[in-house]
Coordinates of C-alpha atoms and ligand atoms in Angstrom, one line a residue:
M1 CA -29.3 56.2 14.6
V2 CA -25.6 55.2 15.0
D3 CA -25.8 52.6 19.0
I4 CA -22.4 53.7 20.2
Y5 CA -22.2 51.1 23.1
V6 CA -22.4 48.4 20.3
L7 CA -20.3 49.9 18.0
P8 CA -17.1 48.8 19.1
L9 CA -18.4 45.5 19.5
K10 CA -18.7 45.8 16.3
Y11 CA -16.1 46.0 15.3
K12 CA -14.1 43.9 17.0
E13 CA -16.1 41.1 15.5
F14 CA -15.5 42.7 12.3
K15 CA -11.9 42.8 13.0
K16 CA -11.8 39.0 14.7
I17 CA -13.5 37.9 11.1
I18 CA -10.7 40.2 9.0
N19 CA -8.0 38.1 10.8
F20 CA -9.5 35.0 10.7
M21 CA -9.7 35.2 6.8
I22 CA -5.9 36.6 6.3
R23 CA -4.8 33.6 9.0
G24 CA -7.0 31.1 6.2
L25 CA -4.9 33.0 2.9
H26 CA -1.8 32.6 4.6
V27 CA -0.6 29.1 3.7
E28 CA 2.4 28.0 5.6
T29 CA 5.1 26.5 3.0
K30 CA 7.7 23.8 4.2
T31 CA 10.7 22.8 2.0
I32 CA 12.6 20.4 1.5
L33 CA 16.2 20.7 -0.5
I34 CA 17.6 17.0 -1.5
K35 CA 20.5 17.4 -3.0
N36 CA 23.9 15.6 -4.9
A37 CA 21.4 12.7 -5.2
I38 CA 21.5 10.1 -7.7
I39 CA 17.8 10.9 -8.9
I40 CA 15.8 7.8 -10.7
G41 CA 13.4 10.3 -12.4
D42 CA 13.0 10.2 -16.5
E43 CA 16.4 9.7 -16.7
I44 CA 19.3 8.6 -14.2
K45 CA 21.1 11.3 -13.1
K46 CA 22.6 13.0 -10.7
G47 CA 20.7 16.4 -9.4
S48 CA 18.9 18.3 -6.4
L49 CA 15.4 18.0 -6.0
I50 CA 13.3 20.7 -3.5
T51 CA 9.9 19.4 -1.7
E52 CA 6.9 22.1 -1.4
N53 CA 4.3 21.4 1.2
D54 CA 3.3 18.1 -0.1
K55 CA 4.7 18.1 -3.4
I56 CA 7.8 18.0 -5.5
S57 CA 8.3 22.1 -7.0
E58 CA 11.4 21.7 -8.7
I59 CA 14.1 19.1 -10.1
D60 CA 17.4 20.8 -11.3
Y61 CA 19.8 18.9 -12.8
S62 CA 22.6 21.4 -13.0
N63 CA 23.0 21.3 -9.3
S64 CA 23.9 25.1 -9.5
S65 CA 20.3 27.0 -8.5
L66 CA 18.9 25.1 -5.8
N67 CA 19.9 26.3 -2.4
H68 CA 17.8 27.4 -0.1
A69 CA 15.4 25.4 2.2
D70 CA 13.5 24.5 5.5
E71 CA 16.0 21.7 5.8
V72 CA 18.6 20.4 3.4
I73 CA 19.5 16.5 2.7
D74 CA 22.9 16.3 1.3
A75 CA 22.4 13.2 -0.7
E76 CA 26.1 12.3 -1.7
G77 CA 26.2 8.6 -2.0
K78 CA 22.8 8.0 -2.1
V79 CA 20.0 7.5 -4.8
L80 CA 16.8 9.4 -4.7
S81 CA 14.1 6.7 -5.6
P82 CA 10.3 7.4 -5.6
G83 CA 8.8 5.7 -2.2
L84 CA 7.5 1.6 -2.6
V85 CA 4.2 1.1 -3.0
N86 CA 2.7 -2.7 -1.6
T87 CA -0.6 -4.0 -3.5
H88 CA -1.0 -6.4 -0.9
T89 CA -0.6 -6.4 2.9
H90 CA -2.6 -7.3 6.3
L91 CA -0.5 -5.1 7.9
S92 CA -2.1 -6.4 12.0
M93 CA -0.9 -10.0 10.5
S94 CA 2.7 -9.0 11.6
L95 CA 1.3 -9.8 14.7
M96 CA 1.9 -13.6 13.9
R97 CA 5.0 -13.5 12.0
G98 CA 7.1 -17.3 12.5
L99 CA 3.5 -18.3 14.4
A100 CA 2.8 -21.3 12.1
D101 CA 5.8 -22.1 8.6
D102 CA 6.1 -24.5 6.1
M103 CA 2.3 -25.4 6.0
P104 CA -0.3 -25.8 2.9
L105 CA -2.5 -22.8 2.8
D106 CA -5.8 -24.8 4.1
T107 CA -3.9 -26.1 7.1
W108 CA -1.9 -22.6 7.9
L109 CA -5.4 -21.1 7.5
N110 CA -7.5 -23.2 9.0
D111 CA -5.8 -24.7 12.3
H112 CA -3.5 -21.7 12.9
I113 CA -4.3 -18.2 11.6
W114 CA -8.2 -18.2 12.1
P115 CA -8.6 -19.4 15.4
V116 CA -6.4 -16.2 16.3
E117 CA -8.2 -14.1 14.0
A118 CA -11.2 -15.4 16.1
N119 CA -9.9 -13.2 19.1
L120 CA -8.9 -10.1 17.4
D121 CA -9.9 -7.0 18.3
G122 CA -9.2 -3.3 17.7
E123 CA -6.2 -2.4 20.0
H124 CA -4.5 -5.9 18.9
C125 CA -4.9 -4.7 15.3
Y126 CA -3.3 -0.9 15.5
A127 CA -0.2 -2.6 17.7
G128 CA 0.3 -5.1 14.4
A129 CA -0.9 -2.1 12.0
M130 CA 1.9 -0.1 14.0
L131 CA 4.4 -2.7 13.8
A132 CA 4.0 -2.9 10.1
C133 CA 4.3 0.7 9.5
A134 CA 7.7 0.8 11.1
E135 CA 9.1 -2.3 9.3
M136 CA 7.2 -0.7 6.0
I137 CA 9.2 3.0 6.1
R138 CA 12.5 1.3 7.7
S139 CA 12.5 -0.4 4.6
G140 CA 11.3 2.8 1.6
T141 CA 7.9 1.8 1.6
T142 CA 5.7 4.9 1.3
C143 CA 2.1 3.7 0.6
F144 CA 0.1 0.2 1.2
N145 CA -3.3 -1.8 0.3
D146 CA -4.4 -3.1 3.2
M147 CA -6.8 -6.0 3.4
Y148 CA -7.9 -6.9 7.3
F149 CA -10.7 -6.2 9.8
F150 CA -11.1 -3.0 12.5
M151 CA -9.7 -0.8 9.7
D152 CA -10.3 2.1 11.6
H153 CA -7.6 1.1 13.7
V154 CA -5.3 0.4 10.8
A155 CA -6.3 3.8 9.7
D156 CA -5.0 5.7 12.8
A157 CA -1.7 4.0 12.4
A158 CA -1.1 4.7 9.5
D159 CA -2.5 8.3 9.9
K160 CA -0.3 8.4 13.1
A161 CA 3.0 6.8 11.1
G162 CA 2.8 9.1 7.9
I163 CA 2.5 6.8 5.8
R164 CA -0.1 6.4 2.7
G165 CA -2.5 3.8 2.3
T166 CA -5.6 2.2 0.7
L167 CA -8.1 0.3 3.3
S168 CA -10.6 -2.6 2.7
H169 CA -12.4 -4.3 5.5
G170 CA -12.3 -8.0 4.7
M171 CA -15.7 -9.0 3.9
I172 CA -16.3 -12.5 4.1
D173 CA -20.0 -14.2 4.2
L174 CA -20.1 -18.0 3.1
G175 CA -23.2 -17.4 1.8
D176 CA -25.0 -16.4 5.3
E177 CA -27.0 -13.5 4.2
E178 CA -26.8 -11.8 8.4
K179 CA -23.0 -12.0 8.0
R180 CA -23.5 -10.4 4.4
K181 CA -25.3 -7.4 5.9
A182 CA -23.1 -7.2 8.5
E183 CA -20.0 -7.1 6.6
F184 CA -21.6 -3.8 4.0
K185 CA -23.0 -2.8 7.4
E186 CA -18.6 -2.2 8.4
T187 CA -17.1 -1.5 5.1
Q188 CA -19.8 1.4 4.7
R189 CA -18.8 2.4 8.8
I190 CA -14.9 2.3 7.5
I191 CA -16.3 4.1 4.7
D192 CA -17.4 7.0 6.7
K193 CA -15.1 7.2 9.0
C194 CA -11.5 7.2 7.1
H195 CA -11.7 8.2 3.6
E196 CA -9.5 10.4 2.0
T197 CA -8.2 11.8 5.9
A198 CA -5.3 12.6 7.3
D199 CA -4.6 15.2 4.4
G200 CA -5.7 12.2 1.5
R201 CA -3.0 9.9 2.5
I202 CA -5.8 7.6 3.7
K203 CA -8.4 5.7 1.3
V204 CA -10.5 3.7 1.4
A205 CA -11.6 0.6 -1.1
F206 CA -14.2 -2.1 -1.3
G207 CA -12.4 -5.8 -0.1
P208 CA -14.2 -8.6 -0.3
H209 CA -11.9 -11.5 0.7
S210 CA -12.3 -13.9 -2.7
P211 CA -14.6 -15.6 -4.9
Y212 CA -14.4 -18.5 -2.6
T213 CA -15.7 -16.7 0.5
C214 CA -18.0 -14.5 -0.4
S215 CA -21.0 -15.2 -1.8
R216 CA -22.4 -14.1 -5.8
E217 CA -25.0 -11.4 -4.1
L218 CA -22.4 -10.1 -1.9
L219 CA -19.5 -10.0 -5.1
E220 CA -22.7 -8.1 -6.7
G221 CA -23.7 -6.1 -4.1
V222 CA -19.8 -4.9 -4.3
R223 CA -19.9 -3.7 -7.8
K224 CA -23.1 -1.8 -7.1
E225 CA -21.7 0.3 -4.1
A226 CA -18.3 0.9 -5.4
D227 CA -20.0 2.2 -8.5
K228 CA -21.9 4.5 -6.6
Q229 CA -19.7 5.7 -4.4
G230 CA -16.7 5.8 -6.7
L231 CA -14.6 3.8 -4.3
R232 CA -12.2 0.7 -6.0
I233 CA -12.5 -3.1 -5.1
H234 CA -9.7 -5.1 -3.6
I235 CA -9.8 -8.9 -3.9
H236 CA -8.4 -11.7 -3.6
V237 CA -8.3 -14.3 -6.6
S238 CA -6.5 -17.8 -7.9
E239 CA -4.4 -18.3 -5.2
T240 CA -3.8 -21.8 -6.0
Q241 CA -5.2 -24.5 -7.7
K242 CA -7.6 -25.7 -4.8
E243 CA -9.2 -22.4 -5.1
V244 CA -10.2 -22.5 -8.8
E245 CA -11.5 -26.4 -8.9
D246 CA -14.2 -25.3 -6.0
V247 CA -15.1 -22.3 -7.9
M248 CA -15.1 -24.5 -11.2
E249 CA -17.5 -26.8 -9.0
A250 CA -19.6 -23.7 -7.7
S251 CA -20.0 -22.0 -10.5
G252 CA -19.3 -24.1 -13.5
K253 CA -16.6 -21.0 -14.4
R254 CA -12.6 -19.9 -13.8
P255 CA -12.6 -17.3 -11.3
F256 CA -12.0 -14.6 -13.4
E257 CA -14.5 -16.0 -15.9
Y258 CA -17.5 -16.1 -13.2
L259 CA -16.4 -12.4 -11.6
D260 CA -16.6 -11.0 -15.5
E261 CA -20.1 -13.0 -15.6
I262 CA -21.4 -11.3 -12.6
G263 CA -19.8 -7.7 -13.5
L264 CA -17.2 -7.4 -10.8
L265 CA -14.3 -7.0 -13.2
G266 CA -13.1 -3.2 -14.2
S267 CA -10.6 -1.0 -14.1
D268 CA -11.3 0.3 -10.8
V269 CA -10.5 -3.3 -9.8
L270 CA -7.0 -4.9 -8.4
A271 CA -7.3 -8.6 -7.6
A272 CA -4.0 -10.2 -5.8
H273 CA -1.9 -13.1 -6.7
A274 CA -3.5 -14.4 -10.0
V275 CA -1.8 -17.6 -10.5
W276 CA -3.3 -20.1 -11.9
L277 CA -4.8 -18.5 -15.2
D278 CA -6.1 -19.8 -18.1
E279 CA -4.9 -17.8 -21.7
D280 CA -9.0 -16.3 -21.8
E281 CA -8.6 -15.5 -17.7
M282 CA -5.6 -13.3 -19.3
D283 CA -7.1 -11.7 -21.7
I284 CA -10.5 -11.2 -19.7
I285 CA -7.8 -9.5 -16.9
K286 CA -6.4 -7.2 -20.3
E287 CA -10.0 -6.1 -21.4
R288 CA -11.6 -4.8 -18.2
G289 CA -8.5 -3.1 -17.0
V290 CA -8.3 -5.8 -13.7
A291 CA -5.1 -4.1 -12.6
L292 CA -2.7 -7.0 -10.3
S293 CA -0.4 -7.3 -7.6
H294 CA 2.0 -10.3 -7.4
N295 CA 3.3 -11.4 -4.2
P296 CA 6.1 -14.2 -5.5
A297 CA 7.7 -14.8 -1.7
S298 CA 3.8 -15.6 0.0
N299 CA 2.9 -18.0 -3.6
M300 CA 6.4 -19.7 -2.9
K301 CA 6.6 -20.5 1.0
L302 CA 2.5 -21.3 1.0
A303 CA 3.6 -23.3 -2.7
S304 CA 0.8 -22.0 -4.4
G305 CA 2.5 -21.7 -7.8
V306 CA 3.7 -19.1 -9.9
S307 CA 2.0 -16.5 -11.3
P308 CA 2.8 -16.4 -15.4
V309 CA 3.8 -12.2 -15.0
S310 CA 6.2 -12.3 -17.5
K311 CA 3.0 -13.0 -20.0
L312 CA 1.0 -10.9 -18.3
L313 CA 3.4 -7.6 -18.8
E314 CA 3.7 -8.5 -22.3
K315 CA -0.3 -8.7 -22.6
G316 CA 0.2 -5.0 -21.0
I317 CA -1.6 -5.8 -17.7
C318 CA -1.5 -3.6 -14.7
M319 CA 1.2 -4.9 -12.6
S320 CA 2.3 -4.2 -9.2
L321 CA 4.2 -6.0 -6.7
G322 CA 3.1 -6.8 -2.7
T323 CA 4.3 -8.9 0.0
D324 CA 0.7 -10.2 1.3
G325 CA 0.7 -10.1 5.3
A326 CA 4.3 -10.7 6.9
A327 CA 1.9 -14.3 8.6
S328 CA 3.1 -15.9 5.0
N329 CA 6.2 -14.1 3.7
N330 CA 7.8 -13.2 6.0
N331 CA 8.6 -9.5 6.1
L332 CA 7.2 -6.1 4.2
D333 CA 10.3 -5.4 2.1
L334 CA 9.4 -5.0 -1.3
L335 CA 13.5 -4.7 -2.2
E336 CA 13.3 -8.4 -1.4
E337 CA 10.5 -8.8 -3.6
M338 CA 11.5 -7.2 -6.1
K339 CA 14.3 -9.9 -6.0
L340 CA 12.4 -12.8 -5.5
A341 CA 9.9 -11.8 -8.2
A342 CA 12.7 -11.3 -10.8
L343 CA 14.2 -14.3 -10.0
L344 CA 11.5 -16.4 -10.0
Q345 CA 10.1 -15.3 -13.8
K346 CA 13.6 -16.2 -14.8
V347 CA 13.8 -19.9 -13.2
T348 CA 10.1 -21.0 -14.0
T349 CA 10.7 -19.4 -17.7
L350 CA 13.7 -20.8 -18.0
D351 CA 14.9 -17.6 -19.8
P352 CA 17.0 -15.1 -18.0
T353 CA 16.2 -12.6 -20.1
A354 CA 12.6 -12.9 -18.5
M355 CA 11.2 -10.3 -15.6
P356 CA 14.9 -7.6 -16.2
A357 CA 15.3 -5.2 -14.1
Q358 CA 13.6 -2.1 -14.4
K359 CA 10.6 -4.1 -15.5
V360 CA 10.6 -5.2 -11.6
F361 CA 11.3 -2.0 -10.7
D362 CA 8.3 -0.4 -12.3
M363 CA 5.6 -2.4 -10.9
A364 CA 6.9 -2.1 -7.1
T365 CA 6.8 2.0 -8.2
R366 CA 4.4 3.5 -10.8
G367 CA 2.9 0.0 -11.6
G368 CA 1.8 0.1 -8.3
A369 CA 0.7 3.4 -8.1
A370 CA -1.2 2.8 -11.2
A371 CA -2.4 -0.2 -9.3
L372 CA -4.2 1.7 -6.6
G373 CA -5.6 4.7 -9.5
L374 CA -2.8 6.9 -8.1
E375 CA -0.9 7.1 -11.0
D376 CA -1.3 10.9 -11.2
E377 CA -0.6 11.6 -7.6
I378 CA 2.8 8.9 -6.7
G379 CA 4.7 6.3 -7.9
T380 CA 7.6 8.8 -10.6
I381 CA 9.7 11.4 -8.7
E382 CA 8.3 14.3 -11.3
V383 CA 7.5 18.2 -10.6
G384 CA 3.7 18.2 -8.9
K385 CA 3.4 14.7 -7.9
K386 CA 3.3 13.7 -4.2
A387 CA 6.6 13.6 -2.2
D388 CA 6.9 10.4 -1.6
L389 CA 10.4 9.4 -1.8
I390 CA 13.3 7.4 -0.6
L391 CA 16.9 7.8 -0.4
V392 CA 19.2 4.4 -0.7
D393 CA 22.6 5.0 0.6
M394 CA 25.1 3.5 -1.5
K395 CA 27.8 3.4 0.3
S396 CA 27.7 0.1 1.1
S397 CA 30.2 -2.9 1.0
S398 CA 27.6 -4.6 -0.4
L399 CA 26.4 -2.0 -3.4
T400 CA 29.9 -0.7 -4.2
P401 CA 31.1 -0.3 -7.1
L402 CA 27.5 1.4 -8.3
R403 CA 27.1 1.5 -11.9
N404 CA 23.4 1.0 -12.5
P405 CA 21.0 2.0 -9.7
I406 CA 18.2 0.2 -10.9
S407 CA 20.2 -3.2 -10.8
H408 CA 21.5 -2.0 -7.2
L409 CA 18.7 -2.0 -6.0
V410 CA 16.7 -5.0 -7.4
Y411 CA 19.8 -7.2 -6.7
S412 CA 21.6 -6.0 -4.2
A413 CA 19.9 -3.6 -2.1
N414 CA 17.3 -4.9 1.0
G415 CA 15.2 -2.8 3.5
A416 CA 17.9 -2.1 5.4
D417 CA 20.2 0.5 2.9
V418 CA 17.3 2.8 2.9
D419 CA 18.4 6.3 4.5
T420 CA 15.9 8.2 4.4
V421 CA 11.8 8.3 3.9
I422 CA 9.5 11.4 3.1
C423 CA 5.8 10.5 2.5
N424 CA 3.6 13.2 1.2
G425 CA 6.0 16.0 1.8
E426 CA 7.1 15.0 5.9
M427 CA 10.1 13.3 6.8
L428 CA 9.2 10.1 8.3
M429 CA 12.5 8.7 8.5
K430 CA 16.0 10.4 8.1
N431 CA 19.2 8.5 8.6
R432 CA 17.6 5.4 9.7
E433 CA 16.4 7.1 12.5
L434 CA 12.4 6.7 12.9
L435 CA 10.4 10.6 12.9
T436 CA 6.9 10.0 13.6
I437 CA 7.1 6.3 15.6
N438 CA 8.6 5.3 19.3
E439 CA 9.6 1.9 17.7
V440 CA 10.8 0.7 21.0
E441 CA 7.4 1.3 22.1
V442 CA 5.8 0.0 19.1
I443 CA 8.1 -3.2 19.3
S444 CA 7.2 -3.7 22.9
R445 CA 3.3 -2.9 22.4
A446 CA 3.2 -5.8 19.8
E447 CA 4.5 -8.1 22.0
E448 CA 2.7 -8.0 24.1
A449 CA -0.7 -8.2 21.7
S450 CA 0.7 -11.2 20.5
E451 CA 1.0 -12.5 23.5
D452 CA -2.2 -11.7 24.4
L453 CA -3.7 -13.0 21.1
L454 CA -1.9 -16.5 21.8
S455 CA -2.8 -16.5 25.6
K456 CA -6.2 -16.4 24.4
L457 CA -6.4 -19.7 22.3
Ligands
ZN1 ZN1 -3.6 -11.6 1.2

């Protein structure tokens, strides 16, 4: 027997479910057409490119077939490059820009940075990270690799800004067991809360600070957990000579040998700095497939030394580029960093052919992607890859005449020449106007946060 009072209700429910299913199947597509751009793809040629949602869907060098999209950008006079990848940052440290310059690393850390960091809270970190996101987008960075504190607040900033990032809580135990437990707990909290959020733009890695601030137990625990959870590891290694001496005194081994002995090294590890290396360590890095982040400005400013980048590249080690925090750089401009990286290798090796422009450009793009395990998604302009793209305006006095776009990007351009930025198919900046960030508000909030931190000293 059919219950006639219930039937209409059932029909309504049924209709509701069907409608819900239809809505679920109907994925709205969003397209952007960039035409007349000089595209840095497999070759460097003028053409058009279409993005569909988060990906690059079409590249056409004949300039004929592509005409329609939701948004059309005429990129005449502009170079279309993959978004830059900054593989070593401390975004929230932008609040400490210019706080203390011209001193050795240990004085800088002990007397100036750590006392300020002792009073940090999530609000400060959000304000600093948002400021850094504005600066990175303005200067063409679409992906970063960050290590710091209150990383859920950093994730929040990156999510709102629309940028891509891998985040790690900086773990330091200095041999203290209680502190070690707390560091694993905080790392796990960040993983559970932030990993694979913001449409997959935000990922979380383990961030043991360094072999001199982390105990062997902490480092071994990180390797175990990273394997178990399938997450990457971000660590500072061999930044200064003193650090190498300290690790040798404590372990009897050089830093990379020590890390290898305890089983930390692998192709999921990104080591920042790697300035002081001997031949055996370079071979270990190569064998284990460890990726490195070269930070020339920070290394020069803190007089840490010169990483043997030309040699590391010759050995086929995965090399990428980072700015380090704005407190030791003092900006996050990767275009500037590319030039510094090239010049530093040339003057140190007394060889002008060392570190040619194309090599350093590769480090800032595909090298960075590979160092973060994202080589299948970003780092080059290819159909099917994520639409992380930047347009650099070449119609300026400092970039004329345009003969070799790679040479201009490395040696002549700086962040201020970046005109338009797209990340994950979303427009973050157009004609130098930030679209996801209220810059006036972000600057004033960062100023307040910085004042607040200094007032607590
Ligand atoms: Zn660092």
